[in-house]
């Protein structure tokens, strides 16, 4: 964990609205684990004010400019432009300054005794699964089910294929792969019981469905959640999610930046609880 | 002569607040620095003037429903709901870590009733390593229709008086900015026994998601912090400094040494840095270094010579 | 069916406030649009829901010493000192220009005493072309120790009551945000005869030049406006809408249609755009166009169907 | 007067901390008068919030990319980096979007019956004098007295010389021209009475001194003032300066964006009046 004042190495559009950004990041190739994230500061002014959380897509080395120097370590992010922060990011160019706090959070933990692994990714939720896949393919058979609205939302899958991951695609408009939700693919695969382990990241409705399917099939599931974050280090308590056993009267919150963003599905509360309102804006 | 040069080269940043000796006037604002530990990988806690903890209550508090935070223009809203481990767990689990450092620990606390406030203060009173208490009076008084203690001079004075009886530690009272006349509140709490005042807590605010038509916070309203609120904070600190004799700690939107200096010049003896910690975990270290530079450039040998030098 | 499609293509933006028919809910905030004329080269005044003038007093006012303005993070402070030509010169010299437009003119005014308020209102009462009055009660009452009318429910009610007697025009009372409980003030002014309420006026703030150690405004303190204050404004409008029956006009940090929509969703019938006019002289034209687009996208045939639809 | 959404054509450092920026500005070659200014918006976010006022250095045409098209009109600004707004400006590149409100304010008005004109510029105050000089040289003998702290602060004087203006320089540290204040040069020139007209722009202490010298010599003076501005069009009343006859009890303020920024010296109050403080932040 460190706060690096560093620079962008490259920043490229890979699909309409989706970008890959390489950032010089010494230490990351050793320290970053699959499922971890960084808090990125993209400009000096206060708009946007807060850092933005991004999953680690991969870490690696690029050759140095000169043979006698060690290669440079980088971290790669893949992001979707959705608002002010990511709009600013899209404009960054090689050499621009950024600040990188990380690597942060829990990572995925694979059970070595299970030979088959299934990854389920929705849209930009694919990101943390790539670094996980690079690890898993070393010892296991890995499948990826990936979904999105249209084919533009299906990104980096050739990268997964190059690792030897078996990729199946579903799009809501049928422009690539099966038509429909990615969860259909998972459901089909888990129809006949077999020993496997599922790792999922994507929008909440997708995770809800994945959780139901895995619970029914009694398959172990780890999910990576996206929560609003201010600090990323457990200080603000802004990023909590509801933990298993949460009720209105006895709320149980887990910090998603320190206990997460990857959680075992059983440690979370999957019921839709009603919002409670307090008078006064207590902190 | 060589002595004078040395003084200018290394200006004195130490300040004293209610008997508390601080290495420098920079400390975190409660709720933005966790229990200290969270930021210890990124900033040397020994550098700080003091450490101020997340607000403690008698019993552990789970906090509000989510979403709890949202970003606004140059600011953020939060409605964390004062989530904390409770004062006993704090003493048991968190103080050992904090006591390693040569930096005074100020424990922020609150209650939902006058009695709760008193009880939390009492439990902290004999805890070694607790240098001072900071009392957050921006909480609703559940026994009196939920009116916020800190918005009513009588209620504020009463709760401070009752806490004062239960602690021998220096007592800092943290004021809310959401009042018509801060000077009345400041005098009421000073007379009730506050050794120092700190301000501002967050401004009450709200934001709406125009697509879902829901408030952006589950709690509907929350507290606005960050650079956006600084002018309001500077004004309130200026007014309080003129109204009371006890030292004042300035808070609100501080991100850099220049921001901190505005508060010191109007008369704050120290300042707290809040939201800026989220943006720059080493914000306070930079501020301390830049304060020193500023003093050198301006020929100020002792930061106390700068405090309260506003020219009207 | 084809009718429904047409409605969606051209949503209805017209709103009504205290009998005043506005083409759309967008108008400038007093003091940020001069007497209308200043911005007429840049924006078609016929497009606007209404025109709100700079605040008028009984006698001309020269205003404060300089500096009068200063920029803050995502906001600005001003202490113009209510400089204006006086109500008589306004009627004589400025109304002819404004009357050319097919847009209701709302005249903002103030006084230093209850009598002055009443007298200004009376002089505007029979002026053709004046569609409504907006009463700024964020002024110190010089006969009562300078306490700001709008911070004291009794004083606020009294001054509104006396103005109410002297005008037959729709009376909008503009509230100050610098109070502990805006709902009390809102109810007091509603009961005293306000036909509508507008809020917020500026938050009181201050900034310091750390080199000269002087306040950045000659007047020391001033009013904070701009995007920085929007969350506070949205919260106050939300609270006032819940407290009163009269229509509410939302003001504070609006720069774009999304900002305006936050206020409309919490229940404001119309909004005023202030500081943003300085940044973009055509800000209001863009907001009106984008409001229309938003309604089309969201399938809203009439903007009134959106007002007050906050989901709690 | 118009609000142009336009683009930067070029932006170059001409001396440490001083830049020249050309902006595409159709209409300006006709409409802009010497002494006028523009309100420039440099970025989409709200930091900085307000537009920044800049004097018009010159207007002109550049050849179009294609022979059959009309040449492009530009406006040129010269600016000094002093804070957040100008920091942002320095980073603008050819093609970047800016918004330009103007031309605004009063201009200089030369008296055709006076054959000799003297321009006095302090630092960046030189800017509005250049466009004025381009007009004056057509009919008059023009001298420029220019001052600055060091030689780095003496900018664009070769441009003035190319117009045929007689340039005399003073720097406080003596690194270029005479050592001392530029006002010494003016004083020397006006020692023996002769018919001339003075146009000055620069920091307030310089203008104060120029005013004294001109008043003593009974020479007519126009000054261009720098005031803090929010709107630039007479709407906010933030930019006022004290007019002739101003007293604490009967204040007289003139709007420097509409009645100025160029004023006849006699219409201004040159006494240092005490600040009055009010309780409450009245607008
Ligand atoms: C642990 C974690 C990992 C993430 N990894 C990635 C990734 O690899 N690639 C990617 O494109 N996105 C990722 N996200 C989401 C990403 O953080 C948001 O898309 C981004 O912050 C949006 O910022 P904005 O300013 O563009 O959008 P705005 O909508 O303007 O943001 C406004 C505020 O909402 C927050 N916010 C908005 N959307 C989200 C969201 N989905 N999750 C969390 N906060 C949000 C922002 O941080 C900001 O505070 C991740 C989020 C988390 C929590
Ligand atoms: C009519 C007019 C013409 C000008 N022409 C030029 C010019 O040609 N070249 C040039 O370099 N500068 C010129 N200035 C000054 C220029 O506007 C300021 O230097 C600039 O606004 C500073 O902005 P900043 O954000 O970099 O500085 P900051 O100090 O961060 O600005 C903070 C605030 O102060 C204001 N401000 C700061 N300094 C000045 C100043 N000297 N005058 C007015 N407002 C100021 C800014 O507008 C802003 O609101 C002119 C000013 C006026 C009024
Ligand atoms: C996420 C968050 C949590 C906070 N929690 C507390 C708290 O527990 N007790 C308290 O007195 N103030 C709390 N505050 C208020 C801050 O201590 C500080 O008064 C306020 O944020 C203004 O300072 P800033 O603008 O520098 O953030 C909290 C603020 C934030 C942003
Ligand atoms: C320069 C300036 C002058 C103002 N003058 C007046 C005034 O004369 N009367 C009044 O009621 N409000 C006045 N206001 C307050 C605005 O009308 C508005 O309430 C406030 O600026 C908040 O809106 P905004 O954030 O959109 O600017 C003034 C504001 C500014 C910035
Ligand atoms: S983001 Fe601050 S505690 Fe998790
Ligand atoms: S700058 Fe607004 S009136 Fe002159």
Coordinates of N, CA and C in Angstrom, one line a residue, chain B residues 34-154:
Chain B
X34 N -10.4 7.8 10.4 CA -10.7 6.6 11.1 C -10.2 6.6 12.5
X35 N -9.5 5.5 12.9 CA -8.9 5.5 14.3 C -7.4 5.7 14.2
X36 N -7.0 6.4 13.1 CA -5.5 6.7 13.0 C -4.8 5.6 12.2
X37 N -5.1 4.4 12.6 CA -4.4 3.2 12.0 C -4.6 3.2 10.5
X38 N -5.8 3.5 10.0 CA -6.1 3.4 8.6 C -5.1 4.2 7.7
X39 N -4.7 5.3 8.2 CA -3.8 6.1 7.4 C -2.3 6.0 7.7
X40 N -2.0 5.1 8.7 CA -0.7 5.0 9.2 C 0.3 4.5 8.1
X41 N -0.2 3.8 7.1 CA 0.8 3.4 6.0 C 1.2 4.6 5.1
X42 N 0.4 5.6 5.2 CA 0.6 6.7 4.2 C 1.2 8.0 4.8
X43 N 1.1 8.2 6.1 CA 1.5 9.4 6.8 C 2.1 9.0 8.1
X44 N 3.2 9.7 8.5 CA 3.8 9.4 9.8 C 3.0 10.1 10.9
X45 N 2.3 9.3 11.7 CA 1.4 9.9 12.7 C 2.2 10.8 13.7
X46 N 3.5 10.5 13.8 CA 4.3 11.3 14.8 C 4.5 12.7 14.3
X47 N 4.2 13.0 13.0 CA 4.4 14.3 12.5 C 3.2 15.3 12.9
X48 N 2.1 14.7 13.2 CA 0.9 15.5 13.4 C 0.8 16.2 14.7
X49 N 0.1 17.3 14.7 CA -0.1 18.1 15.9 C -0.9 17.3 16.9
X50 N -1.9 16.6 16.4 CA -2.7 15.7 17.3 C -3.4 14.7 16.4
X51 N -4.0 13.7 16.9 CA -4.8 12.7 16.2 C -6.2 12.8 16.8
X52 N -7.2 13.0 15.9 CA -8.6 13.1 16.4 C -9.3 11.9 15.8
X53 N -9.9 11.1 16.7 CA -10.6 9.9 16.3 C -12.0 10.1 15.7
X54 N -12.5 9.1 15.1 CA -13.9 9.0 14.7 C -14.7 9.2 16.0
X55 N -15.9 9.7 15.9 CA -16.8 9.9 17.0 C -17.2 8.6 17.7
X56 N -17.1 8.6 19.1 CA -17.4 7.5 19.9 C -18.8 7.7 20.6
X57 N -19.5 6.6 20.7 CA -20.8 6.6 21.5 C -20.7 5.6 22.6
X58 N -21.7 5.6 23.5 CA -21.7 4.7 24.6 C -21.7 3.2 24.1
X59 N -22.7 3.0 23.2 CA -22.8 1.6 22.6 C -22.3 1.7 21.1
X60 N -21.9 0.6 20.6 CA -21.5 0.5 19.2 C -22.6 1.0 18.3
X61 N -22.3 1.7 17.2 CA -23.4 2.1 16.3 C -23.1 1.6 14.9
X62 N -24.2 1.0 14.3 CA -24.0 0.4 13.0 C -24.0 1.4 11.9
X63 N -24.6 2.5 12.1 CA -24.6 3.6 11.1 C -25.8 3.5 10.2
X64 N -25.9 4.4 9.2 CA -27.0 4.5 8.3 C -27.0 3.5 7.2
X65 N -28.1 3.4 6.6 CA -28.3 2.7 5.4 C -27.5 3.3 4.3
X66 N -27.3 2.6 3.2 CA -26.5 3.1 2.0 C -27.4 3.5 0.9
X67 N -27.0 4.4 0.0 CA -25.8 5.1 -0.1 C -25.6 6.1 1.1
X68 N -24.3 6.2 1.5 CA -24.0 7.1 2.6 C -23.2 8.3 2.2
X69 N -22.6 8.3 1.0 CA -21.8 9.4 0.6 C -22.2 9.8 -0.9
X70 N -22.0 11.0 -1.2 CA -22.1 11.4 -2.6 C -21.3 12.6 -2.9
X71 N -20.7 12.7 -4.1 CA -19.8 13.8 -4.4 C -20.7 15.0 -4.9
X72 N -20.3 16.2 -4.5 CA -21.0 17.4 -5.0 C -19.9 18.3 -5.6
X73 N -20.2 19.5 -6.1 CA -19.2 20.3 -6.7 C -18.2 20.8 -5.6
X74 N -17.0 20.4 -5.7 CA -15.9 20.7 -4.8 C -16.3 20.4 -3.3
X75 N -17.1 19.3 -3.2 CA -17.5 18.9 -1.8 C -18.0 17.5 -1.9
X76 N -18.4 17.1 -0.7 CA -19.1 15.8 -0.6 C -20.2 15.8 0.5
X77 N -21.2 15.0 0.3 CA -22.2 14.9 1.3 C -22.0 13.5 2.0
X78 N -22.2 13.5 3.3 CA -22.1 12.2 4.0 C -23.2 12.1 5.0
X79 N -23.7 10.8 5.1 CA -24.6 10.5 6.2 C -24.2 9.1 6.7
X80 N -23.0 9.1 7.3 CA -22.5 7.8 7.7 C -23.4 7.3 8.9
X81 N -23.9 8.2 9.6 CA -24.7 7.7 10.8 C -23.9 7.4 12.0
X82 N -22.7 8.1 12.1 CA -21.9 8.0 13.2 C -21.5 6.5 13.6
X83 N -21.4 5.7 12.6 CA -20.9 4.3 12.8 C -19.7 4.3 13.7
X84 N -19.6 3.5 14.7 CA -18.4 3.4 15.5 C -18.5 2.2 16.4
X85 N -17.3 1.8 16.9 CA -17.2 0.5 17.7 C -17.7 0.6 19.1
X86 N -18.1 1.8 19.5 CA -18.5 2.0 20.9 C -17.3 2.3 21.8
X87 N -17.5 3.1 22.8 CA -16.4 3.6 23.6 C -15.5 2.5 24.3
X88 N -16.2 1.5 24.7 CA -15.5 0.5 25.5 C -14.5 -0.3 24.5
X89 N -15.0 -0.7 23.4 CA -14.2 -1.4 22.4 C -13.1 -0.5 21.9
X90 N -13.4 0.8 21.8 CA -12.4 1.8 21.4 C -11.2 1.7 22.4
X91 N -11.6 1.8 23.7 CA -10.5 1.8 24.7 C -9.7 0.5 24.7
X92 N -10.4 -0.6 24.5 CA -9.8 -1.9 24.6 C -9.0 -2.1 23.3
X93 N -9.5 -1.8 22.1 CA -8.9 -2.3 20.9 C -8.1 -1.2 20.1
X94 N -8.4 0.0 20.3 CA -7.8 1.0 19.4 C -6.8 1.9 20.1
X95 N -6.8 2.0 21.4 CA -5.9 2.9 22.1 C -4.5 2.4 22.1
X96 N -4.3 1.1 22.2 CA -2.9 0.6 22.2 C -2.2 1.0 21.0
X97 N -2.8 1.0 19.8 CA -2.1 1.4 18.6 C -1.8 2.9 18.7
X98 N -2.8 3.7 19.1 CA -2.6 5.1 19.1 C -1.5 5.6 20.1
X99 N -1.4 4.8 21.2 CA -0.5 5.2 22.3 C 1.0 5.0 21.9
X100 N 1.2 4.3 20.8 CA 2.6 4.1 20.3 C 3.2 5.5 19.9
X101 N 2.3 6.4 19.5 CA 2.9 7.6 18.9 C 3.0 8.7 19.9
X102 N 4.0 9.6 19.6 CA 4.3 10.7 20.4 C 3.4 11.9 20.0
X103 N 2.1 11.6 19.9 CA 1.2 12.6 19.4 C -0.1 12.6 20.2
X104 N -0.5 13.7 20.7 CA -1.7 13.7 21.6 C -2.9 13.1 20.9
X105 N -3.7 12.3 21.6 CA -4.9 11.7 21.0 C -6.1 12.4 21.5
X106 N -6.9 13.0 20.6 CA -8.1 13.7 21.0 C -9.3 12.7 20.6
X107 N -10.1 12.4 21.6 CA -11.2 11.4 21.3 C -12.5 12.2 21.1
X108 N -13.0 12.1 19.9 CA -14.3 12.8 19.6 C -15.4 11.8 20.1
X109 N -16.5 12.4 20.6 CA -17.6 11.6 21.1 C -18.9 12.3 21.0
X110 N -20.0 11.5 21.2 CA -21.3 12.1 21.2 C -22.3 11.2 21.9
X111 N -23.5 11.7 22.0 CA -24.5 10.9 22.7 C -25.9 11.3 22.1
X112 N -26.9 10.5 22.5 CA -28.2 10.8 22.0 C -29.0 11.5 23.1
X113 N -28.4 11.4 24.3 CA -29.1 12.1 25.5 C -27.9 12.7 26.3
X114 N -28.3 13.6 27.2 CA -27.4 14.3 28.0 C -26.6 13.3 28.8
X115 N -27.3 12.3 29.3 CA -26.7 11.2 30.2 C -25.7 10.4 29.4
X116 N -26.0 10.1 28.2 CA -25.1 9.3 27.3 C -23.8 10.1 27.2
X117 N -23.9 11.4 26.8 CA -22.7 12.2 26.7 C -21.8 12.1 27.9
X118 N -22.5 12.3 29.1 CA -21.7 12.3 30.3 C -21.1 11.0 30.6
X119 N -21.8 9.9 30.3 CA -21.3 8.6 30.5 C -20.0 8.2 29.7
X120 N -20.1 8.6 28.4 CA -19.0 8.4 27.5 C -17.8 9.1 28.0
X121 N -18.0 10.4 28.4 CA -16.9 11.2 28.9 C -16.3 10.6 30.1
X122 N -17.1 10.1 31.0 CA -16.6 9.5 32.2 C -15.8 8.3 31.9
X123 N -16.2 7.5 31.0 CA -15.4 6.2 30.6 C -14.1 6.6 30.0
X124 N -14.0 7.7 29.4 CA -12.7 8.1 28.8 C -11.8 8.8 29.7
X125 N -12.4 9.2 30.9 CA -11.7 10.2 31.7 C -10.4 9.6 32.3
X126 N -10.4 8.3 32.7 CA -9.1 7.8 33.3 C -8.3 6.9 32.3
X127 N -8.6 7.1 31.0 CA -7.9 6.3 30.0 C -6.5 7.0 29.7
X128 N -5.4 6.3 30.0 CA -4.1 6.9 29.7 C -4.0 7.0 28.2
X129 N -3.3 8.1 27.8 CA -3.1 8.3 26.4 C -4.2 9.1 25.7
X130 N -5.3 9.3 26.4 CA -6.3 10.2 25.9 C -6.0 11.6 26.3
X131 N -5.6 12.5 25.4 CA -5.1 13.8 25.8 C -6.2 14.8 26.0
X132 N -7.2 14.6 25.3 CA -8.4 15.5 25.4 C -9.6 14.9 24.8
X133 N -10.7 15.5 25.1 CA -12.0 15.0 24.5 C -12.6 16.1 23.6
X134 N -13.1 15.7 22.4 CA -13.8 16.6 21.6 C -15.3 16.2 21.5
X135 N -16.1 17.1 21.9 CA -17.5 16.7 22.1 C -18.3 17.2 20.9
X136 N -18.9 16.3 20.1 CA -19.7 16.7 18.9 C -21.1 16.9 19.4
X137 N -21.5 18.2 19.3 CA -22.9 18.5 19.8 C -23.8 18.7 18.6
X138 N -23.5 18.2 17.4 CA -24.4 18.2 16.3 C -25.3 17.0 16.2
X139 N -25.7 16.5 17.3 CA -26.5 15.3 17.3 C -27.9 15.6 17.9
X140 N -28.9 14.9 17.3 CA -30.3 15.2 17.8 C -30.4 14.6 19.2
X141 N -31.1 15.4 20.1 CA -31.4 15.0 21.4 C -32.7 14.2 21.4
X142 N -32.5 12.9 21.5 CA -33.7 12.0 21.3 C -34.7 12.2 22.4
X143 N -34.3 12.7 23.6 CA -35.3 13.0 24.7 C -36.1 14.3 24.4
X144 N -35.6 15.1 23.6 CA -36.3 16.4 23.3 C -36.6 16.6 21.9
X145 N -37.4 15.7 21.4 CA -37.9 15.8 20.0 C -36.9 15.8 18.9
X146 N -35.7 15.4 19.2 CA -34.7 15.3 18.2 C -34.1 16.6 17.8
X147 N -34.3 17.7 18.6 CA -33.6 18.9 18.3 C -32.1 18.8 18.5
X148 N -31.4 19.2 17.6 CA -29.9 19.1 17.7 C -29.4 19.9 18.9
X149 N -28.7 19.2 19.8 CA -28.1 19.9 20.9 C -27.5 21.3 20.6
X150 N -26.6 21.2 19.5 CA -25.8 22.3 19.2 C -26.5 23.5 18.5
X151 N -27.8 23.4 18.3 CA -28.5 24.5 17.7 C -29.3 25.3 18.7
X152 N -29.3 24.8 20.0 CA -30.1 25.4 21.0 C -29.2 25.8 22.2
X153 N -29.0 27.1 22.4 CA -28.0 27.5 23.4 C -28.3 26.8 24.8
X154 N -29.5 26.7 25.2 CA -29.8 26.1 26.5 C -29.4 24.6 26.5

